Coordinates of C-alpha atoms and ligand atoms in Angstrom, one line a residue:
M13 CA -5.9 17.6 -18.9
S14 CA -8.5 19.4 -20.9
E15 CA -8.6 16.6 -23.5
M16 CA -9.4 14.0 -20.8
K17 CA -12.5 12.3 -21.9
T18 CA -14.6 12.5 -18.7
E19 CA -13.7 16.0 -17.6
G20 CA -16.9 18.1 -17.6
S21 CA -18.5 15.6 -19.9
M22 CA -20.8 12.7 -19.3
R23 CA -20.8 11.2 -15.9
L24 CA -19.7 7.6 -15.3
N25 CA -23.2 6.2 -14.7
Q26 CA -24.7 8.0 -17.6
L27 CA -22.3 6.4 -20.1
P28 CA -23.8 3.8 -22.5
E29 CA -20.9 1.5 -21.5
W30 CA -22.1 1.6 -17.9
A31 CA -25.7 0.9 -18.9
A32 CA -24.5 -2.0 -21.0
L33 CA -22.7 -3.5 -18.0
G34 CA -25.8 -3.0 -15.9
K35 CA -27.9 -4.9 -18.4
H36 CA -25.3 -7.6 -18.8
H37 CA -25.2 -8.0 -15.0
E38 CA -29.0 -8.5 -15.0
Q39 CA -28.5 -11.3 -17.5
V40 CA -25.5 -13.1 -16.1
G41 CA -25.1 -11.8 -12.5
G42 CA -26.7 -15.0 -11.2
T43 CA -24.4 -17.3 -13.0
T44 CA -22.3 -19.4 -10.6
L45 CA -18.6 -20.2 -10.8
R46 CA -19.6 -23.9 -11.0
E47 CA -21.6 -23.1 -14.1
L48 CA -18.9 -21.0 -15.6
F49 CA -16.3 -23.8 -15.1
A50 CA -18.8 -26.4 -16.4
A51 CA -19.3 -24.4 -19.6
D52 CA -15.6 -23.9 -20.1
P53 CA -13.3 -26.6 -18.6
D54 CA -10.3 -24.7 -19.9
R55 CA -11.1 -21.6 -17.9
G56 CA -8.3 -22.3 -15.5
T57 CA -5.7 -21.8 -18.1
G58 CA -7.6 -19.4 -20.4
Y59 CA -8.3 -16.9 -17.6
A60 CA -4.7 -16.4 -16.6
L61 CA -1.9 -14.0 -17.3
R62 CA 1.8 -13.8 -16.9
V63 CA 3.4 -10.5 -16.0
G64 CA 7.1 -10.7 -15.3
D65 CA 7.5 -13.3 -12.6
L66 CA 3.8 -13.2 -11.6
Y67 CA 1.3 -15.8 -12.6
L68 CA -2.1 -14.3 -12.2
D69 CA -5.2 -16.5 -12.3
Y70 CA -8.5 -14.7 -12.6
S71 CA -10.6 -17.7 -13.6
K72 CA -12.5 -17.7 -10.3
H73 CA -14.2 -14.4 -11.1
L74 CA -17.8 -13.9 -11.9
V75 CA -17.1 -12.8 -15.4
T76 CA -17.4 -14.1 -19.0
D77 CA -15.5 -13.0 -22.1
E78 CA -18.4 -10.6 -22.7
T79 CA -18.1 -9.1 -19.2
L80 CA -14.5 -8.5 -19.7
A81 CA -15.1 -6.9 -23.2
L82 CA -17.7 -4.6 -21.7
L83 CA -15.5 -3.7 -18.9
R84 CA -12.7 -2.8 -21.3
E85 CA -15.1 -0.7 -23.2
L86 CA -15.9 1.2 -20.0
A87 CA -12.1 1.7 -19.5
A88 CA -11.9 3.1 -23.1
A89 CA -14.9 5.3 -22.6
T90 CA -13.5 6.8 -19.3
G91 CA -10.1 7.5 -20.8
V92 CA -8.0 5.2 -18.6
A93 CA -5.3 4.8 -21.2
E94 CA -5.2 8.6 -21.9
L95 CA -4.9 9.4 -18.2
R96 CA -2.2 6.7 -17.8
D97 CA -0.2 8.2 -20.6
A98 CA -0.6 11.6 -19.1
M99 CA 0.7 10.3 -15.8
F100 CA 3.8 8.7 -17.5
R101 CA 4.4 11.9 -19.4
G102 CA 4.6 13.9 -16.2
E103 CA 1.4 15.9 -16.6
R104 CA -0.2 17.4 -13.5
I105 CA -2.9 14.8 -13.2
N106 CA -3.2 15.4 -9.4
T107 CA -5.4 18.4 -10.1
T108 CA -6.4 19.4 -6.6
E109 CA -2.7 19.8 -5.6
D110 CA -1.6 20.8 -9.1
R111 CA 1.1 18.2 -9.2
A112 CA 2.6 15.6 -11.5
V113 CA 2.3 12.0 -10.4
L114 CA 5.6 10.4 -11.3
H115 CA 6.4 7.6 -8.9
T116 CA 7.2 5.7 -12.1
A117 CA 10.2 7.9 -12.6
L118 CA 11.7 6.6 -9.4
R119 CA 12.4 3.3 -11.1
A120 CA 13.1 4.5 -14.6
P121 CA 16.4 3.4 -16.0
R122 CA 19.3 5.9 -15.9
E123 CA 19.0 6.7 -19.6
A124 CA 15.2 7.4 -19.6
V125 CA 14.0 10.9 -20.2
I126 CA 10.9 12.0 -18.2
E127 CA 10.2 15.7 -18.0
V128 CA 8.4 17.8 -15.5
D129 CA 8.0 21.4 -16.6
G130 CA 10.6 20.8 -19.3
E131 CA 13.2 19.4 -17.0
N132 CA 14.3 15.7 -17.2
V133 CA 13.9 14.4 -13.6
V134 CA 15.7 11.0 -14.2
P135 CA 19.3 12.3 -13.6
A136 CA 18.2 13.7 -10.2
V137 CA 16.5 10.4 -9.3
H138 CA 19.7 8.5 -10.0
A139 CA 21.9 11.0 -8.3
V140 CA 19.9 10.4 -5.1
L141 CA 20.0 6.7 -5.6
D142 CA 23.7 6.9 -5.9
R143 CA 24.1 8.9 -2.8
M144 CA 21.8 6.5 -0.9
S145 CA 23.9 3.6 -2.2
A146 CA 27.1 5.2 -1.0
F147 CA 25.6 5.9 2.4
A148 CA 24.1 2.4 2.7
D149 CA 27.4 0.8 1.8
K150 CA 29.2 2.8 4.4
V151 CA 26.8 1.8 7.1
R152 CA 26.9 -1.9 6.0
A153 CA 30.6 -1.8 6.0
G154 CA 30.7 -0.4 9.6
E155 CA 32.3 2.7 8.3
W156 CA 29.6 5.1 9.4
T157 CA 30.5 5.8 13.0
G158 CA 28.5 7.6 15.7
H159 CA 29.6 10.5 17.8
T160 CA 31.7 8.3 20.1
G161 CA 33.4 6.5 17.2
K162 CA 31.5 3.3 17.4
P163 CA 30.1 1.9 14.1
V164 CA 26.3 2.3 13.7
K165 CA 24.5 -1.0 14.1
N166 CA 20.9 0.0 14.9
I167 CA 18.8 1.8 12.3
V168 CA 15.6 3.4 13.5
N169 CA 13.3 4.8 10.8
I170 CA 11.0 7.5 12.2
G171 CA 8.0 8.3 9.9
I172 CA 4.3 7.8 9.5
G173 CA 1.9 6.9 6.7
G174 CA 3.8 6.6 3.5
S175 CA 7.1 7.4 5.3
D176 CA 6.7 4.3 7.5
L177 CA 4.4 1.7 5.9
G178 CA 6.4 1.2 2.8
P179 CA 9.9 0.7 4.3
A180 CA 8.4 -1.3 7.2
M181 CA 6.4 -3.6 5.0
A182 CA 9.3 -4.1 2.5
F183 CA 11.8 -4.7 5.3
E184 CA 9.5 -7.4 6.6
A185 CA 8.9 -8.8 3.2
L186 CA 12.6 -9.1 2.3
R187 CA 13.8 -10.0 5.8
S188 CA 15.6 -13.0 4.5
Y189 CA 17.7 -10.7 2.3
T190 CA 18.5 -8.3 5.2
R191 CA 21.7 -8.0 7.2
R192 CA 20.8 -10.0 10.3
D193 CA 23.6 -8.5 12.3
L194 CA 22.1 -5.0 12.1
T195 CA 18.9 -4.1 14.0
F196 CA 16.1 -2.3 12.2
R197 CA 13.2 -0.7 13.9
F198 CA 10.3 1.4 12.6
V199 CA 8.7 4.1 14.8
S200 CA 5.5 5.8 13.6
N201 CA 3.0 6.3 16.4
V202 CA 3.0 9.5 18.4
D203 CA 2.2 7.3 21.4
G204 CA 5.5 7.5 23.2
A205 CA 5.3 3.7 23.8
D206 CA 6.3 3.2 20.2
L207 CA 9.7 5.0 20.5
H208 CA 10.2 3.7 24.0
E209 CA 9.9 0.1 22.8
A210 CA 12.1 0.8 19.8
V211 CA 15.1 2.3 21.7
R212 CA 14.9 0.9 25.2
D213 CA 17.4 -1.9 24.5
L214 CA 19.6 0.0 22.1
D215 CA 23.0 1.6 22.6
P216 CA 22.6 5.2 21.5
A217 CA 26.2 5.3 20.5
E218 CA 25.5 2.7 17.8
T219 CA 22.1 4.1 16.8
L220 CA 21.2 6.0 13.6
F221 CA 17.8 7.7 13.3
I222 CA 16.4 8.1 9.8
V223 CA 13.8 10.8 10.0
A224 CA 11.5 10.2 7.0
S225 CA 8.9 12.8 6.2
K226 CA 8.0 14.2 2.8
T227 CA 6.8 17.5 4.2
F228 CA 8.9 17.4 7.4
T229 CA 5.9 19.1 9.2
T230 CA 4.0 15.9 10.2
I231 CA 3.5 16.4 13.9
E232 CA 3.9 12.7 14.9
T233 CA 7.2 12.4 13.1
I234 CA 8.6 15.7 14.3
T235 CA 7.6 14.9 17.8
N236 CA 9.1 11.5 17.8
A237 CA 12.3 12.8 16.1
T238 CA 12.6 15.5 18.7
S239 CA 12.2 12.9 21.5
A240 CA 14.7 10.6 19.8
R241 CA 17.2 13.5 19.6
D242 CA 16.6 14.3 23.3
W243 CA 17.1 10.7 24.2
L244 CA 20.3 10.4 22.2
L245 CA 21.9 13.6 23.4
T246 CA 21.0 12.9 27.0
E247 CA 22.3 9.3 26.9
L248 CA 25.5 10.3 25.2
R249 CA 25.8 13.4 27.3
A250 CA 26.6 15.2 24.1
G251 CA 25.6 18.5 22.5
Q252 CA 24.0 19.4 19.2
E253 CA 27.3 18.4 17.4
A254 CA 26.4 14.7 17.9
V255 CA 23.2 15.0 15.8
A256 CA 25.1 14.9 12.5
R257 CA 26.4 11.4 13.1
H258 CA 23.1 10.0 14.3
F259 CA 20.4 11.7 12.3
V260 CA 19.7 11.7 8.6
A261 CA 16.6 13.0 6.9
L262 CA 14.5 11.8 3.9
S263 CA 12.4 14.7 2.7
T264 CA 11.3 17.1 0.0
N265 CA 11.7 20.0 2.4
A266 CA 15.3 21.1 2.9
E267 CA 14.3 24.2 4.9
K268 CA 12.4 22.3 7.5
V269 CA 15.1 19.7 7.8
E270 CA 17.7 22.4 8.5
E271 CA 15.3 24.0 11.0
F272 CA 15.2 20.7 12.8
G273 CA 19.0 20.7 13.1
I274 CA 19.9 18.1 10.6
D275 CA 22.6 19.1 8.2
T276 CA 21.2 19.1 4.6
A277 CA 24.4 17.2 3.7
N278 CA 22.7 14.3 5.5
M279 CA 19.4 14.7 3.7
F280 CA 18.3 12.5 0.9
E281 CA 15.9 14.2 -1.3
F282 CA 12.7 13.4 -3.2
W283 CA 10.1 15.5 -5.0
D284 CA 6.6 16.8 -4.8
W285 CA 5.6 14.6 -7.7
V286 CA 6.1 11.5 -5.4
G287 CA 3.0 10.9 -3.3
G288 CA 3.7 9.7 0.2
R289 CA 2.0 6.4 -0.3
Y290 CA 3.9 6.0 -3.6
S291 CA 7.3 6.8 -2.0
Y292 CA 9.0 3.8 -0.6
D293 CA 11.0 3.3 -3.8
S294 CA 12.3 6.9 -3.4
A295 CA 14.8 8.1 -0.7
I296 CA 12.1 7.0 1.8
G297 CA 13.5 3.5 1.2
L298 CA 16.9 4.3 2.7
S299 CA 16.4 2.0 5.7
L300 CA 15.4 -0.8 3.4
M301 CA 18.4 -0.1 1.2
I302 CA 20.7 -0.4 4.2
A303 CA 19.0 -3.6 5.2
I304 CA 19.1 -5.4 1.8
G305 CA 21.9 -3.5 0.1
P306 CA 21.9 -1.2 -2.9
D307 CA 22.0 -4.1 -5.5
R308 CA 18.9 -5.8 -4.1
F309 CA 17.2 -2.4 -3.8
R310 CA 17.9 -1.8 -7.5
E311 CA 16.6 -5.3 -8.3
M312 CA 13.4 -4.2 -6.6
L313 CA 13.2 -1.0 -8.6
D314 CA 13.7 -3.1 -11.8
G315 CA 10.7 -5.2 -10.7
F316 CA 8.6 -2.1 -10.3
H317 CA 9.7 -0.8 -13.7
L318 CA 8.9 -4.1 -15.4
V319 CA 5.3 -3.8 -14.3
D320 CA 5.3 -0.1 -15.2
E321 CA 6.2 -1.0 -18.7
H322 CA 3.6 -3.7 -18.8
F323 CA 0.9 -1.3 -17.7
R324 CA 2.0 1.3 -20.2
T325 CA 2.3 -0.9 -23.2
A326 CA 0.4 -4.2 -22.8
P327 CA -2.8 -4.4 -24.8
A328 CA -6.0 -4.1 -22.8
E329 CA -6.8 -7.9 -23.0
E330 CA -3.5 -8.7 -21.3
N331 CA -3.0 -5.8 -19.1
A332 CA -3.0 -7.1 -15.5
P333 CA -3.5 -3.8 -13.5
L334 CA -6.2 -2.9 -15.9
L335 CA -7.9 -6.2 -15.4
L336 CA -7.6 -6.1 -11.6
G337 CA -8.9 -2.6 -11.6
L338 CA -11.9 -3.5 -13.8
L339 CA -12.8 -6.5 -11.7
G340 CA -13.0 -4.3 -8.6
V341 CA -15.2 -1.7 -10.5
W342 CA -17.5 -4.6 -11.6
Y343 CA -18.0 -5.9 -8.0
G344 CA -18.3 -2.4 -6.5
A345 CA -20.9 -1.2 -9.0
F346 CA -23.0 -4.3 -9.7
F347 CA -22.5 -6.6 -6.7
D348 CA -22.3 -3.9 -4.1
A349 CA -19.0 -5.2 -2.8
Q350 CA -17.9 -3.0 0.1
S351 CA -14.6 -4.5 0.8
H352 CA -11.7 -6.3 -0.7
A353 CA -9.5 -8.8 1.1
V354 CA -5.8 -9.3 0.4
L355 CA -4.6 -12.5 1.8
P356 CA -0.9 -13.2 1.4
Y357 CA 0.2 -16.8 2.1
S358 CA 3.6 -15.6 3.2
H359 CA 4.5 -14.7 6.7
Y360 CA 7.0 -12.2 5.3
L361 CA 4.0 -10.3 3.8
S362 CA 2.5 -9.7 7.3
K363 CA 2.5 -5.9 6.7
F364 CA 1.6 -6.1 3.0
T365 CA -2.2 -5.5 3.4
A366 CA -1.6 -2.7 5.9
Y367 CA 0.6 -1.1 3.3
L368 CA -2.1 -1.6 0.7
Q369 CA -4.7 0.0 2.9
Q370 CA -2.9 3.3 2.6
L371 CA -2.2 2.9 -1.1
D372 CA -5.8 2.0 -1.9
M373 CA -8.0 3.7 0.7
E374 CA -6.1 7.0 0.9
S375 CA -6.0 7.1 -2.9
N376 CA -9.6 6.1 -3.7
G377 CA -11.5 6.9 -0.6
K378 CA -13.1 9.9 -2.3
S379 CA -16.7 10.9 -2.8
V380 CA -16.5 13.8 -5.2
D381 CA -15.3 13.5 -8.8
R382 CA -12.4 15.4 -10.4
D383 CA -14.8 18.3 -11.0
G384 CA -16.0 18.4 -7.4
R385 CA -19.4 16.8 -8.1
P386 CA -20.6 14.1 -5.7
V387 CA -20.2 10.7 -7.1
D388 CA -23.2 8.4 -7.1
W389 CA -21.3 5.2 -7.6
Q390 CA -19.1 3.2 -5.3
T391 CA -15.5 4.3 -5.1
G392 CA -12.6 2.6 -3.2
P393 CA -13.4 -0.5 -1.1
V394 CA -12.3 -1.2 2.5
V395 CA -9.1 -3.2 2.0
W396 CA -8.3 -5.7 4.7
G397 CA -6.6 -9.0 5.4
T398 CA -3.8 -10.7 7.2
P399 CA -1.5 -13.6 6.2
G400 CA -2.8 -17.1 5.7
T401 CA -3.2 -19.5 7.3
N402 CA -4.0 -17.4 10.4
G403 CA -7.0 -15.8 9.0
Q404 CA -8.5 -19.2 8.2
H405 CA -8.9 -19.8 11.9
A406 CA -10.4 -16.4 12.5
Y407 CA -12.5 -14.4 10.0
Y408 CA -12.6 -16.6 6.9
Q409 CA -15.8 -18.0 8.4
L410 CA -17.5 -14.8 7.4
I411 CA -16.2 -14.9 3.9
H412 CA -17.3 -18.5 3.4
Q413 CA -20.7 -18.4 5.1
G414 CA -21.6 -14.8 6.1
T415 CA -23.9 -12.4 4.3
K416 CA -21.1 -10.1 2.9
F417 CA -19.7 -10.3 -0.6
V418 CA -15.9 -10.1 -0.3
P419 CA -13.7 -10.5 -3.4
A420 CA -10.2 -11.5 -2.4
D421 CA -6.7 -11.7 -3.7
F422 CA -4.6 -14.7 -2.7
I423 CA -0.8 -14.2 -3.0
G424 CA 1.5 -17.2 -2.7
F425 CA 5.0 -18.4 -3.6
A426 CA 6.2 -21.7 -4.9
E427 CA 9.3 -21.7 -2.8
P428 CA 9.9 -20.9 0.8
V429 CA 12.6 -18.3 1.5
A430 CA 16.1 -19.7 1.2
D431 CA 17.3 -19.4 4.8
L432 CA 14.7 -21.2 6.8
L433 CA 15.9 -23.4 9.6
P434 CA 16.5 -27.0 8.5
G435 CA 13.2 -28.9 8.3
L436 CA 11.0 -25.8 8.1
A437 CA 11.0 -25.7 4.3
A438 CA 9.0 -28.9 4.4
Q439 CA 6.0 -27.0 5.8
H440 CA 5.7 -25.1 2.7
D441 CA 3.6 -27.6 0.8
L442 CA 1.1 -27.6 3.7
L443 CA 0.9 -23.8 3.6
M444 CA 0.3 -23.9 -0.2
A445 CA -2.2 -26.7 0.1
N446 CA -4.2 -24.3 2.3
F447 CA -3.7 -21.5 -0.2
F448 CA -5.2 -23.6 -3.1
A449 CA -7.9 -25.2 -1.0
Q450 CA -9.3 -21.8 0.2
T451 CA -9.9 -20.4 -3.2
Q452 CA -11.4 -23.7 -4.3
A453 CA -13.8 -23.7 -1.3
L454 CA -14.7 -20.1 -1.8
A455 CA -15.4 -20.6 -5.5
F456 CA -17.2 -23.9 -5.5
G457 CA -18.6 -24.3 -2.0
K458 CA -20.5 -27.3 -1.0
T459 CA -24.1 -27.9 -2.0
P460 CA -26.8 -29.2 0.3
D461 CA -26.9 -32.4 -1.7
E462 CA -23.1 -32.9 -1.3
V463 CA -23.5 -32.3 2.5
R464 CA -26.4 -34.9 2.6
A465 CA -24.3 -37.4 0.7
E466 CA -21.8 -37.3 3.6
G467 CA -24.6 -38.5 5.9
V468 CA -25.1 -35.2 7.7
A469 CA -28.3 -35.0 9.7
E470 CA -30.9 -32.9 7.8
E471 CA -31.2 -30.2 10.5
L472 CA -27.4 -29.6 10.1
V473 CA -27.4 -29.4 6.3
P474 CA -28.0 -25.7 6.1
H475 CA -25.2 -25.1 8.6
K476 CA -22.7 -27.2 6.7
T477 CA -23.6 -25.9 3.3
F478 CA -21.1 -23.5 1.6
Q479 CA -22.7 -21.2 -0.9
G480 CA -19.5 -20.8 -2.8
N481 CA -19.3 -18.2 -5.7
H482 CA -16.9 -16.0 -3.8
P483 CA -14.6 -14.5 -6.4
T484 CA -10.8 -14.6 -6.0
T485 CA -7.7 -13.7 -7.8
T486 CA -4.7 -15.9 -7.3
I487 CA -1.2 -14.4 -7.7
L488 CA 1.6 -17.0 -7.7
A489 CA 5.3 -16.4 -8.1
K490 CA 8.3 -18.6 -7.7
A491 CA 9.8 -16.8 -4.8
L492 CA 9.4 -13.5 -2.8
T493 CA 12.5 -11.8 -4.2
P494 CA 13.1 -8.0 -4.2
S495 CA 12.1 -7.9 -7.8
V496 CA 8.9 -9.8 -7.2
L497 CA 8.0 -7.4 -4.4
G498 CA 8.5 -4.5 -6.7
Q499 CA 6.3 -6.2 -9.3
L500 CA 3.6 -6.8 -6.8
I501 CA 3.5 -3.2 -5.5
A502 CA 3.5 -1.7 -9.0
L503 CA 0.7 -4.0 -9.9
Y504 CA -1.4 -2.7 -7.0
E505 CA -0.4 0.9 -7.6
H506 CA -1.6 0.7 -11.2
K507 CA -4.7 -1.2 -10.2
V508 CA -5.6 1.7 -7.9
F509 CA -4.8 4.1 -10.7
V510 CA -7.2 2.4 -13.1
Q511 CA -10.0 2.4 -10.6
G512 CA -9.5 6.1 -9.8
A513 CA -9.5 6.9 -13.5
I514 CA -12.8 5.1 -14.1
W515 CA -14.5 6.5 -11.0
N516 CA -13.2 9.9 -12.2
I517 CA -11.7 10.8 -8.8
D518 CA -8.3 12.3 -7.9
S519 CA -6.4 9.3 -6.6
F520 CA -3.4 11.4 -5.6
D521 CA -4.7 13.9 -3.0
Q522 CA -5.7 13.1 0.6
W523 CA -7.7 16.1 1.9
G524 CA -9.6 13.8 4.2
V525 CA -6.8 13.5 6.7
E526 CA -6.6 17.2 7.3
L527 CA -9.6 17.9 9.5
G528 CA -8.6 15.5 12.3
K529 CA -5.1 17.1 12.3
V530 CA -6.5 20.6 12.8
L531 CA -8.9 19.5 15.5
A532 CA -6.2 17.6 17.4
K533 CA -4.1 20.8 17.5
R534 CA -7.1 22.7 18.9
I535 CA -7.9 20.1 21.5
E536 CA -4.4 19.4 22.8
P537 CA -4.1 22.6 24.9
V538 CA -7.4 21.9 26.5
L539 CA -6.0 18.6 27.7
T540 CA -2.8 19.9 29.0
E541 CA -3.4 23.4 30.3
N542 CA -5.6 24.8 32.9
Q543 CA -8.1 26.0 30.4
D544 CA -11.9 26.1 30.4
Q545 CA -12.7 22.5 29.7
G546 CA -15.6 23.1 27.4
R547 CA -13.7 25.3 25.0
G548 CA -11.1 24.6 22.3
E549 CA -7.8 26.4 21.8
G550 CA -9.4 29.4 20.2
G551 CA -12.1 29.7 23.0
E552 CA -14.7 28.1 20.7
Q553 CA -17.3 25.9 22.4
L554 CA -16.5 22.2 22.0
D555 CA -19.4 20.0 21.0
G556 CA -21.1 18.3 24.0
S557 CA -19.6 14.8 23.4
T558 CA -16.1 16.0 23.0
A559 CA -16.3 18.4 26.0
A560 CA -17.6 15.6 28.2
L561 CA -14.8 13.3 27.0
V562 CA -12.2 15.9 27.7
A563 CA -13.6 16.5 31.1
A564 CA -13.5 12.7 31.8
Y565 CA -9.9 12.5 30.6
R566 CA -8.8 15.5 32.7
S567 CA -10.5 14.0 35.8
L568 CA -8.8 10.6 35.2
R569 CA -5.5 12.5 34.9
G570 CA -6.2 14.5 38.0
R571 CA -6.1 17.8 36.1
Ligands
G6P607 O1 5.9 12.0 4.8 P1 5.0 13.0 5.6 O2 5.0 14.3 4.9 O3 5.5 13.0 7.0 O4 3.5 12.4 5.6 C1 3.2 11.3 6.2 C2 1.7 10.9 5.9 O5 0.9 11.8 6.5 C3 -0.1 12.5 5.8 O6 -1.1 13.0 6.7 C4 -0.8 11.8 4.6 O7 -2.1 11.4 4.9 C5 0.0 10.6 4.1 O8 -0.2 10.4 2.8 C6 1.5 10.7 4.4 O9 2.2 9.6 3.9

């Protein structure tokens, strides 16, 4: 780490490369996309990249060749490539937790050698994948039976954050590849309603709970898992001995798994160098593997690996994660963009943006640099969005005509999924026509003169004018396959990495989630016990607002 360029050295906004971008922005920041396309009619093909199965169009961005060159110089000056190489080498680049960051090892081929503290981790990765495969095959074959001897048919993943969003998102994304005769549910919220709705119509004798938690200390997950165990044992009128057939664990913490009562023979392991939000291609993906089968799961891993290799080796000019990362830095720093929309035109990607929220916002929602100094530049954006075309009839209005500047990614597929009901595939062109039309409208808008030419009354002209100039990336692939999903996720993982490297923040810790956890623990007894309402667990005075809210809650509950 000591050779990292930015550590302890010049701050991002003191770099000459930063100043050069600022000056460049003053010169070209007002240039419109209409002007850029008029100046270069080949922009549509020139500003595009192919990575694996992904076609990535970045022509509708407010950049010129010079902007891109300056941004790449910034990446060079901030040591993005050096930090990337350090990550792939297994160095402890997560400095605040003193950990390596090696989600890329989870999809490395069997013969690869990646060392952490002198030990090659790849054999262990594949050993777990093999165990997962054997288990998934058993469940899929109806050979994994419950306590009463019935084959398991319902799989309920209990986890939260990275131990939920990844498998839940990928299950949804790859639904057409899943075993439709098995039922999959994902429980995350500590609100009992979540587990209630997940199990109320299930036969416990046919239900397998997968308790997914990296730490196995997360209160929501342990609470839900305990309730699930109580439900199962009560319903089956069985004792502790039934647990082994109905509960498996995905974790890095064997001790806690055992403490919970799950036999470590039924535990699928991963490692502290896998961050929660980077973990669904680890053992955390077991529910997905059962759903789509080990072969499809491995295809997905190959998709991830393909983009890992691209990120590691492609020259800066053609490096897609680098490009996407730099574009976000450009808009955050010089256009004051506060948010970034991700708008998939696939219903199967309905959880994709929620997944990216954790990936991006938990990684780059930081305000001190790697040396603990406050940053005085924008870091991670608010990531948001839902699948098209639904958003078009809801919040796109604000993107088109509001006062906010919202760069957006549009993700679409040339083909509908294979198993749609007869006739429904014909709707795909309509979906995609919307997909193309939206980025067109966002980029080029409609001028007042164009509105007038349509005979619109003068007083309505300002209302019907579209300012345009809203930048978008379009990502197009032939179909949403397991490999393509892996490629997409790796693309975003590395984009987030690039931005964190440039902003000089630790993208791999998440201290910001801790305070709320601690306070919830202190407040809980005040809600449930006959305790002085104004005081927390330790007898400390609660702040006025919280004390009043607790009093209102207790009164509503008759306590
Ligand atoms: O997998 P677990 O250890 O249960 O953690 C689940 C989640 O909760 C934590 O609070 C972190 O904010 C997340 O990064 C993590 O994915």
